[in-house]
Amino acid sequence: FIYRRGRNNLQIRSFYKNHIFVVGIIFYILIYHVVPLIERIIIFPVFHLSLFHGAMGWVVYSGIDIIFLYFLIQQYSQRDSIFEIPKIKALAITGIGYILYSLFIKYMLPLVLITSNQAVLNTAATNESTIAIYIQLVHVTLIGPFLEELLFRGLLIERKGSKLICGLTLLIASLLFGSIHTYGYATLPFIYYTGIGLILSLVYCATKRLQYPIMIHITINVLASWEALTIYF
């Protein structure tokens, strides 16, 4: 029995290591389609929760994401470590990535004006509960970047194999990243977030460590939440 359980664990680990993209797709469906549907239809209505009124909605929302974050770290650790001692070359690539991001949004923002994702953040920042706003800021500036980078860069981008496979998974990861930040069928916001996802993906592929796109992602989200940060901190 012990031998069989050990062999099963080895098979599961081998599956994670050799089919990481499939694992990423499963997590993507769970995190951004299955669980939100359950929250919207069952959890939030039954317990009368809201992200915009009171703190409990953000507690539940962030709590579920923390659980997913734990499992994503577990899966990614089968493949690689998240952090390393920062290297000058990798930091330079990160800087270039942020410059590319700045140039990209400079030309895209006048076309998009305000995305639905940013509008939701702005609305949530008007929550009647100060505690809810604190939780939201922690979620947006820390939990979200780690969760999204572990999934869209760490699991969905295949660094091994042919250049075609690597490029294809990079494109798919960027498109899926764009899709979860766009509500409805708005074309320009989708292009906007897909472009950001592509820049983060290129930084990850160039540095081979998640910590660098995480750094950029945290910076982006802090700036997006700057108004709320200056009010409440």
Tab-separated table of C-alpha atoms in Angstrom, residues 6 29 32 34 53 59 61-63 75 79 83 94 99 109 115 122-123 128 131 149-150 152 178 200 205-206:
chain	number	residue	atom	x	y	z
A	6	GLY	CA	4.515	6.514	-3.210
A	29	ILE	CA	-10.903	27.425	-15.615
A	32	TYR	CA	-11.736	32.519	-13.430
A	34	VAL	CA	-16.009	27.890	-12.105
A	53	HIS	CA	-20.683	47.111	0.595
A	59	VAL	CA	-12.709	38.483	2.932
A	61	TYR	CA	-13.010	36.693	-2.345
A	62	SER	CA	-9.441	37.135	-1.080
A	63	GLY	CA	-9.588	34.004	1.063
A	75	GLN	CA	2.496	23.259	-8.531
A	79	ARG	CA	9.030	23.073	-11.920
A	83	PHE	CA	12.909	33.807	-6.404
A	94	THR	CA	12.892	44.141	-16.053
A	99	ILE	CA	9.727	51.019	-20.252
A	109	LEU	CA	-4.766	54.741	-22.793
A	115	THR	CA	-11.165	49.988	-18.764
A	122	ASN	CA	-12.483	52.588	-8.608
A	123	THR	CA	-15.979	51.557	-7.519
A	128	GLU	CA	-18.533	51.996	2.834
A	131	ILE	CA	-11.556	47.454	6.337
A	149	GLU	CA	1.978	35.613	-12.514
A	150	LEU	CA	2.126	32.099	-11.093
A	152	PHE	CA	-0.274	33.021	-16.629
A	178	GLY	CA	-6.308	39.847	-21.550
A	200	LEU	CA	5.127	40.432	-18.765
A	205	CYS	CA	10.981	34.236	-20.733
A	206	ALA	CA	14.022	36.524	-20.875
